[in-house]
Coordinates of C-alpha atoms in Angstrom, one line a residue:
Chain C
M1 CA 16.3 22.4 -3.3
Q2 CA 19.6 20.9 -1.5
R3 CA 19.6 16.9 -0.9
R4 CA 20.6 18.2 2.8
T5 CA 17.8 20.7 3.2
F6 CA 15.6 18.1 2.2
L7 CA 16.3 15.5 4.2
A8 CA 16.2 17.5 7.3
T9 CA 12.6 18.8 6.1
A10 CA 11.2 15.3 5.9
A11 CA 12.8 14.5 9.0
G12 CA 11.4 17.6 10.4
G13 CA 8.0 16.8 9.0
M14 CA 8.0 13.2 10.9
A15 CA 8.8 14.7 14.2
T16 CA 6.1 17.5 13.8
A17 CA 3.5 14.5 13.6
L18 CA 4.7 13.5 17.2
A19 CA 3.7 17.2 18.0
G20 CA 0.5 17.5 16.8
C21 CA -0.7 14.0 18.4
T22 CA 0.8 15.4 21.6
D23 CA -0.6 19.3 22.2
N24 CA -2.8 21.5 21.4
S25 CA -5.5 19.4 20.2
D26 CA -8.0 21.5 21.1
G27 CA -7.4 24.5 18.5
N28 CA -10.6 22.9 16.7
E29 CA -12.9 23.3 19.1
S30 CA -12.3 26.9 20.2
H31 CA -12.0 28.1 16.5
D32 CA -15.5 26.4 15.6
A33 CA -16.8 28.5 18.8
E34 CA -16.2 32.0 16.8
I35 CA -18.1 31.0 14.2
L36 CA -21.4 31.8 13.1
D37 CA -23.4 29.3 12.1
E38 CA -23.6 30.8 8.6
T39 CA -21.4 29.7 6.0
L40 CA -21.2 30.7 2.3
T41 CA -19.9 28.1 -0.1
L42 CA -17.6 29.8 -2.8
T43 CA -16.9 27.6 -5.8
T44 CA -13.9 29.6 -7.7
T45 CA -11.2 29.2 -10.0
T46 CA -7.7 27.8 -8.9
S47 CA -6.1 30.3 -10.1
T48 CA -7.6 32.9 -7.7
Y49 CA -7.2 30.0 -4.7
D50 CA -3.8 29.0 -5.8
T51 CA -2.6 32.5 -5.4
G52 CA -4.0 33.0 -2.0
L53 CA -6.1 35.9 -2.8
L54 CA -9.1 34.3 -1.7
D55 CA -7.7 33.9 1.6
E56 CA -6.9 37.4 2.6
I57 CA -10.3 38.9 1.2
N58 CA -12.3 36.1 2.8
V59 CA -10.4 36.6 6.5
A60 CA -11.8 40.1 5.8
F61 CA -14.9 39.4 5.0
Q62 CA -15.5 37.0 7.8
E63 CA -14.2 39.8 10.4
R64 CA -16.8 42.5 8.7
Y65 CA -19.8 39.7 8.7
G66 CA -18.7 37.1 11.1
A67 CA -20.0 34.4 8.5
R68 CA -17.3 32.0 7.1
V69 CA -16.8 31.4 3.3
E70 CA -15.7 27.8 2.3
A71 CA -14.0 28.0 -1.3
V72 CA -13.9 24.8 -2.9
A73 CA -11.6 25.3 -5.9
Q74 CA -12.5 23.8 -8.9
G75 CA -11.4 25.4 -12.3
T76 CA -13.8 27.5 -14.2
G77 CA -16.2 24.7 -15.7
A78 CA -16.2 22.3 -12.6
A79 CA -17.2 25.7 -10.6
L80 CA -20.0 26.3 -12.6
E81 CA -21.3 23.0 -13.0
T82 CA -21.2 22.8 -9.1
A83 CA -22.8 26.2 -9.1
R84 CA -25.6 24.7 -11.6
N85 CA -26.7 21.9 -9.6
G86 CA -27.1 24.3 -6.3
D87 CA -24.2 23.3 -4.3
S88 CA -22.4 26.6 -3.8
D89 CA -24.1 29.8 -3.0
V90 CA -21.3 32.3 -5.3
V91 CA -19.1 31.6 -8.5
M92 CA -16.1 33.6 -9.4
V93 CA -14.7 32.8 -12.6
H94 CA -12.8 34.0 -15.5
A95 CA -14.4 32.7 -18.3
R96 CA -17.1 35.1 -19.9
E97 CA -18.8 32.9 -22.6
L98 CA -19.2 29.9 -19.9
E99 CA -20.6 32.7 -17.7
D100 CA -22.7 33.9 -20.0
E101 CA -24.4 30.6 -20.9
F102 CA -24.5 29.7 -17.0
I103 CA -26.7 33.2 -16.5
R104 CA -28.6 32.5 -19.6
G105 CA -29.8 29.2 -18.3
G106 CA -31.3 30.7 -15.2
Y107 CA -28.8 29.3 -12.8
G108 CA -27.3 32.8 -12.1
V109 CA -28.1 36.1 -11.1
N110 CA -26.6 39.9 -10.2
R111 CA -23.3 39.2 -12.2
R112 CA -20.6 41.5 -11.3
D113 CA -17.0 42.1 -13.0
L114 CA -14.7 42.2 -10.2
M115 CA -11.0 42.3 -11.4
F116 CA -8.5 41.5 -14.1
N117 CA -5.3 40.5 -15.0
D118 CA -4.1 38.8 -18.2
F119 CA -2.4 35.6 -19.7
V120 CA 0.8 35.2 -20.6
V121 CA 2.3 32.8 -22.8
V122 CA 5.5 31.3 -20.9
G123 CA 8.1 28.8 -21.8
P124 CA 11.5 27.5 -21.4
D125 CA 15.2 29.6 -21.5
D126 CA 16.0 28.4 -24.4
D127 CA 12.9 29.3 -26.5
P128 CA 12.8 26.8 -29.2
A129 CA 10.3 28.1 -31.1
G130 CA 11.6 31.2 -31.3
I131 CA 8.6 33.6 -30.3
D132 CA 10.1 35.9 -27.5
G133 CA 9.0 39.2 -27.5
M134 CA 6.2 38.5 -30.0
D135 CA 3.8 41.3 -30.6
E136 CA 0.5 39.2 -31.1
V137 CA -0.3 36.1 -29.5
T138 CA -1.3 34.7 -32.6
T139 CA 1.3 34.3 -34.5
A140 CA 3.1 33.0 -31.8
F141 CA 0.8 30.1 -31.2
E142 CA 1.1 29.5 -35.2
T143 CA 4.9 29.5 -34.4
I144 CA 4.6 26.6 -31.8
A145 CA 2.4 24.8 -34.1
D146 CA 4.4 25.1 -37.1
T147 CA 7.9 24.0 -35.1
E148 CA 6.2 21.4 -33.3
S149 CA 7.4 22.8 -29.7
V150 CA 6.0 21.3 -27.0
F151 CA 2.9 23.1 -25.5
V152 CA 1.0 21.8 -22.4
S153 CA -2.5 22.4 -22.3
R154 CA -5.1 22.9 -19.3
G155 CA -7.6 20.6 -20.9
D156 CA -10.0 20.7 -18.2
N157 CA -12.6 23.0 -19.4
S158 CA -11.2 25.9 -17.2
G159 CA -11.4 29.6 -18.0
T160 CA -7.8 29.6 -19.0
H161 CA -8.2 26.5 -21.3
A162 CA -11.3 28.3 -22.9
K163 CA -9.1 31.3 -23.1
E164 CA -6.3 29.0 -25.2
L165 CA -8.9 27.3 -27.4
S166 CA -10.0 31.1 -28.8
I167 CA -6.5 32.2 -29.6
W168 CA -6.3 28.5 -31.4
D169 CA -9.4 29.5 -32.9
E170 CA -7.8 32.7 -34.3
S171 CA -4.8 31.5 -35.2
P172 CA -4.5 29.7 -38.6
T173 CA -3.1 26.5 -37.5
E174 CA -4.6 24.0 -35.6
P175 CA -3.3 22.5 -32.2
G176 CA -2.9 18.6 -32.3
G177 CA -0.6 16.0 -32.7
E178 CA 2.6 14.5 -30.6
W179 CA 3.9 18.2 -29.5
Y180 CA 0.2 19.3 -28.0
R181 CA -0.3 17.4 -24.7
E182 CA -3.6 18.0 -22.8
A183 CA -2.7 17.7 -19.0
G184 CA -6.3 17.8 -18.0
S185 CA -5.1 19.3 -14.7
G186 CA -4.8 22.9 -12.9
M187 CA -2.3 25.3 -13.5
G188 CA -0.1 24.8 -11.3
E189 CA 0.5 21.0 -12.6
V190 CA 0.7 22.3 -16.1
L191 CA 3.5 24.7 -15.2
N192 CA 5.1 22.4 -13.5
Q193 CA 4.3 20.0 -16.3
A194 CA 5.7 22.8 -18.7
S195 CA 8.9 23.3 -16.8
Q196 CA 9.8 19.6 -16.1
S197 CA 9.6 19.1 -20.4
G198 CA 10.6 22.2 -21.5
A199 CA 7.0 23.1 -23.0
Y200 CA 5.2 26.4 -23.6
A201 CA 1.9 27.0 -22.0
L202 CA -0.5 29.8 -21.3
A203 CA -0.7 31.2 -18.0
D204 CA -2.7 33.2 -15.9
R205 CA -0.1 35.9 -15.0
G206 CA -1.1 35.5 -10.8
T207 CA -0.4 31.6 -10.5
F208 CA 2.9 32.1 -12.9
I209 CA 4.2 34.7 -10.3
S210 CA 2.8 33.0 -7.3
M211 CA 5.2 30.0 -8.9
Q212 CA 7.8 31.7 -10.9
A213 CA 10.6 31.0 -7.9
E214 CA 9.7 26.8 -8.4
I215 CA 9.7 26.7 -11.7
E216 CA 11.9 27.2 -15.2
L217 CA 9.9 29.1 -17.1
D218 CA 10.0 32.6 -18.6
I219 CA 7.3 34.9 -19.9
R220 CA 7.8 35.3 -23.9
V221 CA 5.0 36.6 -25.2
E222 CA 3.2 39.4 -22.5
G223 CA -0.5 40.1 -21.8
P224 CA -1.8 43.7 -21.6
I225 CA -1.1 44.5 -18.5
E226 CA 2.3 44.8 -20.0
G227 CA 1.4 46.1 -23.3
G228 CA 0.9 42.8 -24.8
P229 CA -2.5 41.9 -27.1
E230 CA -6.0 42.6 -25.7
L231 CA -6.7 39.2 -26.9
L232 CA -4.8 38.0 -23.1
E233 CA -7.2 40.0 -20.9
N234 CA -8.0 38.4 -18.2
P235 CA -11.4 39.4 -16.4
Y236 CA -12.8 37.6 -13.5
G237 CA -16.9 38.2 -12.9
I238 CA -18.5 37.2 -10.1
V239 CA -22.3 35.4 -10.3
A240 CA -24.8 34.9 -7.4
V241 CA -26.6 31.2 -7.9
N242 CA -30.1 32.5 -8.5
P243 CA -32.3 31.3 -5.6
G244 CA -35.4 31.2 -7.8
V245 CA -33.8 27.9 -9.2
H246 CA -32.3 26.8 -6.1
D247 CA -34.1 27.8 -3.0
H248 CA -31.8 26.6 -0.5
V249 CA -28.8 28.8 -2.0
N250 CA -28.0 30.9 1.1
Y251 CA -28.9 34.4 -1.2
D252 CA -28.7 36.8 1.3
L253 CA -24.6 36.5 2.1
A254 CA -23.7 35.7 -1.5
M255 CA -24.6 39.3 -2.1
A256 CA -23.3 40.4 1.1
Y257 CA -20.3 38.6 -0.6
I258 CA -20.5 40.4 -3.6
G259 CA -21.2 43.4 -1.9
F260 CA -18.1 43.6 0.0
L261 CA -15.8 42.0 -3.2
T262 CA -17.5 45.1 -5.3
S263 CA -16.9 47.9 -2.7
L264 CA -14.1 50.4 -2.0
E265 CA -12.4 48.1 0.5
G266 CA -12.6 45.0 -1.3
Q267 CA -11.6 46.8 -4.3
Q268 CA -8.7 48.0 -1.9
L269 CA -7.6 44.6 -0.9
I270 CA -7.8 43.5 -4.4
E271 CA -5.5 46.2 -5.5
E272 CA -2.9 45.9 -2.5
Y273 CA -2.4 42.3 -3.0
T274 CA 1.2 41.2 -4.0
V275 CA 3.1 38.1 -4.3
E276 CA 6.7 38.4 -4.5
G277 CA 6.3 42.3 -4.5
E278 CA 4.0 42.3 -7.6
Q279 CA 0.4 43.3 -8.2
L280 CA -1.6 39.8 -9.1
F281 CA -5.3 41.5 -9.8
F282 CA -6.5 44.9 -10.8
P283 CA -9.6 45.8 -9.7
E284 CA -13.0 46.9 -11.6
A285 CA -15.8 47.0 -10.2
V286 CA -15.5 50.4 -8.8
S287 CA -15.8 53.0 -12.0
D288 CA -17.1 56.2 -12.5
D289 CA -17.9 54.8 -16.1
P290 CA -19.5 51.7 -15.5
N291 CA -20.1 49.1 -17.5
F292 CA -23.8 48.2 -17.8
Q293 CA -22.9 45.0 -20.2
Q294 CA -21.7 43.4 -17.0
Y295 CA -25.2 42.5 -15.7
V296 CA -26.0 40.3 -18.8
P297 CA -24.9 38.2 -21.2
E298 CA -23.3 39.3 -23.9
D299 CA -25.4 40.4 -27.0
W300 CA -28.0 40.2 -24.9
S301 CA -31.7 41.7 -26.0
S302 CA -34.4 40.6 -24.5
T303 CA -36.7 39.7 -27.2
T304 CA -34.3 37.0 -28.6
D305 CA -34.4 34.5 -25.7
Chain M
M1 CA 6.0 30.0 10.8
I2 CA 6.0 28.9 14.1
G3 CA 7.1 31.6 16.3
A4 CA 8.7 31.0 20.0
S5 CA 5.9 30.8 22.6
A6 CA 6.3 30.3 26.1
A7 CA 2.4 28.3 26.5
L8 CA 4.1 25.3 24.3
P9 CA 4.7 22.0 26.2
P10 CA 8.2 21.3 26.6
F11 CA 8.3 18.2 24.2
A12 CA 6.9 20.7 21.5
A13 CA 9.7 23.6 22.8
A14 CA 12.4 21.1 22.4
L15 CA 10.8 20.3 19.2
E16 CA 11.1 23.7 18.4
A17 CA 14.8 23.9 20.2
G18 CA 15.8 21.1 17.1
W19 CA 14.2 23.2 14.3
S20 CA 16.7 25.1 14.5
V21 CA 19.4 22.8 14.9
L22 CA 18.1 21.1 11.8
F23 CA 18.3 24.4 10.0
V24 CA 14.7 23.6 9.1
D25 CA 12.4 26.7 8.8
F26 CA 9.1 24.6 9.7
P27 CA 7.3 26.4 6.8
F28 CA 3.3 25.8 7.9
E29 CA 1.3 27.4 10.8
R30 CA 1.1 24.6 13.4
H31 CA -2.3 25.5 13.7
Y32 CA -3.0 24.5 10.0
V33 CA -1.2 21.4 10.3
E34 CA -2.9 20.1 13.6
S35 CA -6.3 21.2 12.3
I36 CA -5.8 18.9 8.8
I37 CA -4.6 16.7 10.9
Y38 CA -7.1 16.4 13.3
V39 CA -9.9 16.1 10.2
S40 CA -7.8 13.4 8.7
L41 CA -8.1 11.5 12.1
Y42 CA -11.8 12.5 12.5
V43 CA -13.1 11.7 9.3
S44 CA -11.4 8.0 8.9
L45 CA -11.2 7.0 12.7
T46 CA -15.2 7.5 12.2
A47 CA -16.0 6.5 9.2
V48 CA -13.7 3.0 10.1
V49 CA -15.6 2.5 13.5
L50 CA -18.9 3.0 11.7
S51 CA -17.6 0.5 9.1
T52 CA -16.3 -2.0 11.8
L53 CA -19.8 -2.0 13.2
F54 CA -21.4 -3.0 10.3
S55 CA -18.6 -5.3 9.1
L56 CA -18.5 -7.6 11.7
P57 CA -22.0 -8.9 11.9
V58 CA -22.2 -9.2 8.1
A59 CA -18.7 -11.2 8.3
M60 CA -20.3 -13.2 10.9
L61 CA -23.6 -13.8 9.2
V62 CA -21.9 -14.8 5.6
G63 CA -19.7 -16.9 7.6
F64 CA -21.8 -19.1 9.5
S65 CA -24.8 -19.0 7.6
D66 CA -25.7 -21.1 4.4
F67 CA -27.9 -19.4 1.8
P68 CA -28.2 -19.7 -2.3
G69 CA -25.8 -17.3 -3.7
K70 CA -23.6 -16.9 -1.1
G71 CA -20.6 -17.4 -3.1
F72 CA -21.7 -14.5 -5.0
V73 CA -21.9 -12.4 -1.7
V74 CA -18.2 -13.3 -1.2
A75 CA -17.5 -12.1 -4.7
V76 CA -19.0 -8.9 -4.3
I77 CA -17.0 -8.1 -1.4
N78 CA -13.8 -9.4 -2.5
T79 CA -14.4 -7.1 -5.5
G80 CA -15.5 -4.0 -3.3
M81 CA -11.9 -4.4 -1.5
G82 CA -10.0 -2.8 -4.9
F83 CA -13.4 -0.5 -6.2
P84 CA -11.4 2.8 -7.0
S85 CA -12.1 5.6 -5.0
V86 CA -13.1 8.3 -7.6
V87 CA -15.8 6.3 -8.6
V88 CA -17.1 6.3 -4.9
G89 CA -16.2 9.7 -4.6
L90 CA -18.4 10.6 -8.3
V91 CA -21.4 8.3 -6.9
V92 CA -21.3 9.7 -2.9
L93 CA -21.0 13.3 -4.8
F94 CA -24.4 12.3 -6.7
A95 CA -25.8 11.0 -3.7
V96 CA -25.3 14.1 -1.9
S97 CA -25.6 16.4 -4.3
S98 CA -28.6 19.1 -3.8
Q99 CA -30.0 17.5 -6.8
G100 CA -29.6 13.8 -5.6
P101 CA -31.3 11.6 -3.3
L102 CA -29.8 13.1 -0.2
G103 CA -30.1 16.6 -1.0
A104 CA -32.2 17.7 1.2
F105 CA -29.7 17.0 3.9
D106 CA -27.3 19.4 2.6
L107 CA -24.2 17.0 3.0
V108 CA -22.5 18.2 0.0
F109 CA -18.5 19.6 0.9
T110 CA -19.3 18.1 4.3
R111 CA -17.1 15.9 6.7
E112 CA -20.1 13.8 6.7
A113 CA -19.7 13.1 3.1
M114 CA -16.5 12.4 3.4
I115 CA -17.2 10.0 6.2
M116 CA -19.4 8.3 3.8
S117 CA -17.3 7.7 1.2
Q118 CA -14.6 6.4 3.4
F119 CA -17.4 4.1 4.5
V120 CA -17.9 2.5 1.2
L121 CA -14.3 2.1 0.5
A122 CA -13.3 0.9 4.4
T123 CA -16.2 -1.6 4.9
P124 CA -15.5 -4.0 1.9
V125 CA -11.8 -4.2 3.2
I126 CA -12.8 -4.9 6.9
T127 CA -15.7 -7.4 5.9
G128 CA -13.8 -9.2 3.4
V129 CA -10.5 -9.9 5.7
S130 CA -12.8 -10.3 8.8
L131 CA -14.8 -12.7 6.8
A132 CA -11.8 -14.7 6.0
A133 CA -10.7 -15.0 9.4
V134 CA -13.8 -15.9 11.0
T135 CA -14.4 -18.6 8.6
S136 CA -10.4 -19.9 9.6
V137 CA -11.8 -20.5 13.2
E138 CA -11.8 -24.1 13.8
Q139 CA -15.2 -25.6 13.4
G140 CA -14.4 -27.7 16.7
V141 CA -14.1 -24.3 18.5
R142 CA -17.6 -23.5 17.8
D143 CA -18.5 -26.8 18.6
A144 CA -17.2 -26.6 21.9
A145 CA -19.3 -23.8 22.4
Y146 CA -22.3 -25.3 22.0
A147 CA -22.1 -28.0 23.6
M148 CA -21.0 -25.9 27.1
G149 CA -24.6 -24.6 26.5
G150 CA -23.8 -21.3 25.0
T151 CA -26.4 -19.4 22.9
R152 CA -25.7 -18.0 19.3
L153 CA -24.2 -14.9 21.1
D154 CA -21.8 -16.8 22.9
V155 CA -21.1 -18.4 19.8
A156 CA -20.2 -15.5 18.2
L157 CA -18.3 -14.1 20.7
V158 CA -15.9 -17.1 21.0
T159 CA -15.4 -17.3 17.2
I160 CA -14.8 -13.5 17.6
K161 CA -12.3 -14.1 20.1
E162 CA -10.3 -17.0 18.4
A163 CA -10.5 -14.6 15.1
R164 CA -9.2 -11.6 17.1
Y165 CA -5.7 -11.0 15.3
G166 CA -7.2 -11.4 11.6
I167 CA -10.0 -8.7 12.2
V168 CA -7.9 -6.4 13.8
T169 CA -5.5 -6.9 10.7
G170 CA -8.9 -6.1 8.2
I171 CA -9.9 -3.1 10.4
L172 CA -6.2 -1.5 10.4
A173 CA -6.2 -2.6 6.1
G174 CA -9.7 -0.9 6.5
L175 CA -8.0 2.4 7.9
G176 CA -4.8 2.2 5.9
R177 CA -7.6 2.5 2.7
A178 CA -9.4 5.7 4.3
I179 CA -7.0 7.4 5.6
S180 CA -4.6 7.5 3.0
E181 CA -7.1 7.8 0.0
V182 CA -7.3 11.0 -1.8
G183 CA -9.8 10.8 -4.8
S184 CA -12.7 10.6 -3.1
V185 CA -12.3 13.4 -0.2
L186 CA -11.3 15.8 -2.7
I187 CA -14.5 15.0 -4.7
V188 CA -16.7 15.0 -2.2
G189 CA -15.5 17.3 0.7
G190 CA -14.2 19.8 -1.6
N191 CA -10.5 20.3 0.1
I192 CA -11.5 23.6 2.0
A193 CA -9.9 25.7 4.4
G194 CA -11.1 28.4 6.6
P195 CA -9.0 31.5 5.3
E196 CA -7.5 31.6 8.8
G197 CA -6.4 28.7 8.1
H198 CA -8.2 26.0 9.8
S199 CA -9.2 22.7 8.3
V200 CA -12.9 22.4 6.9
T201 CA -12.6 19.2 5.1
R202 CA -8.6 19.5 4.0
T203 CA -6.9 16.1 5.0
L204 CA -3.7 15.5 4.9
T205 CA -4.1 13.7 1.4
T206 CA -6.0 16.7 -0.5
A207 CA -3.4 19.1 1.3
I208 CA -0.6 17.0 0.1
Q209 CA -2.9 17.0 -3.8
L210 CA -3.0 21.1 -3.3
E211 CA 1.0 21.7 -2.4
A212 CA 2.0 19.6 -5.1
R213 CA -0.7 21.1 -7.7
Q214 CA 1.3 24.4 -6.4
G215 CA 4.8 22.9 -7.6
R216 CA 5.7 23.1 -3.5
F217 CA 6.9 19.2 -3.5
E218 CA 9.2 19.9 -0.4
L219 CA 5.9 21.1 1.5
A220 CA 3.8 18.1 0.0
L221 CA 6.6 16.0 1.0
I222 CA 6.6 16.9 4.8
L223 CA 2.9 16.0 5.1
G224 CA 3.5 12.9 3.0
A225 CA 6.2 12.0 6.2
I226 CA 3.5 13.3 9.1
L227 CA 0.7 10.8 7.0
V228 CA 3.1 7.7 6.5
T229 CA 4.2 9.0 10.5
L230 CA 0.7 9.1 11.6
V231 CA -0.4 5.1 10.0
L232 CA 2.9 3.8 11.8
L233 CA 1.8 5.3 14.7
I234 CA -1.8 4.1 14.6
N235 CA -0.8 0.3 13.8
G236 CA 2.3 0.4 16.3
V237 CA -0.8 1.6 19.1
V238 CA -3.1 -0.9 18.3
L239 CA -0.7 -3.6 17.9
R240 CA 1.0 -2.6 20.9
L241 CA -2.3 -2.4 23.1
G242 CA -2.7 -6.2 22.0
G243 CA 0.9 -7.0 23.3
G244 CA 1.2 -9.0 20.0
R245 CA -1.5 -11.5 22.0
I246 CA -4.2 -9.8 20.3

């Protein structure tokens, strides 16, 4: 942003503070009056939140059910932990192994596949590691490690972090050393950091597209949506918190939410949501070939647990 | 974007005209920003009022009595002034989480939980500064109040009156700590905004954090300017009301 525009913007902000103090202060009360008492607490990942998808879905849900969705964006690990403590009613996350663990522990019930998108490896213009267009993400990671090109990791126990670690597991090299930086923060912060320091990062396509205009990074390795490796797929699931464990959770509303999101209407909202003309999420709850494995942890068998 | 509306008061309408002069396309819904300001003020002011009601008697008691361990109490208060807010947030989160001791009240991710954490943050500041102010009131003033037949309450009121400048400074410092704090309100409040863009537990500071996370630094700075302006305004109004004579 140009310095002039920037200063003008900042000055404008101050003036608005004054405006905010003088008029329309009753905006809040009138809003609260329209909303029913029931609220659904959803913990979710920063990726669904920061792309703006949730706002779209939740407005529609609120119109249909008159109940308000309070979305707390935390990252997959924290979102599941909050749900485990009974502090949310439903979780929407993208790390199947962690979801399975959550369900096996008895904290979650009625998991559904919701939608998917994919991960991409992003990097700076000059592509110091020379990974542009590689077909295998494991090879790309190996090359980044071999050339010791800077790589920014989420390092926050999120779904994206879990995916990144599983890719390192599959590749012959281990991350570590000066070039490997654990940011310990959300996707947006990591993309900013990578952009500032000319580094590589693993990003979900949704957040990357929604931030593309703000950062100087390009996709170096494509995900499966654009013909890249299956390893980079990014499926989202939604799970209700088990009312048998936490009897105070709003189970009915959680199931209404899951039902709405996995209905034709909800799936169509997901399908039609675009940022800068690009579709970010691909619905997969409604299919003529349902995947029964979605309801139970992978490799589940009633005799082993 | 802000749409032109006939219902706008003249001042806001003038501002709106101002936007086009400045070539600024104000990037937020007015309602969104207003509700965030409202939540910020509501939470911080409530916490500071409660904190003041608690802090002043404590400052008077500690200031005007001698008891074993008094030095320790003063040290605790002074240490509390610099207590890290994320730690306060964590402790409050544990307290209000449904598994915690206050779990039955269903306070997690609510404004009440945010008020609790800001209360914990503001109280040592207000208590500490007030304590310093009341103990610096000359013994002679209190003696005179006693001599004129004042009750303990009268003496306390006289002391508060004498120490008012220091006490107001303490309250403003407590408010500054509360309203500009991000760590604990993010943890216990969850930074929630409704889907139609009104804040539930989103404050100016957590909104700034959110915008920065998404790389929208300009918007974060606008919100920052609003926050700074608010703090300046409150300080200005309080000092003005005192007419410099508080």
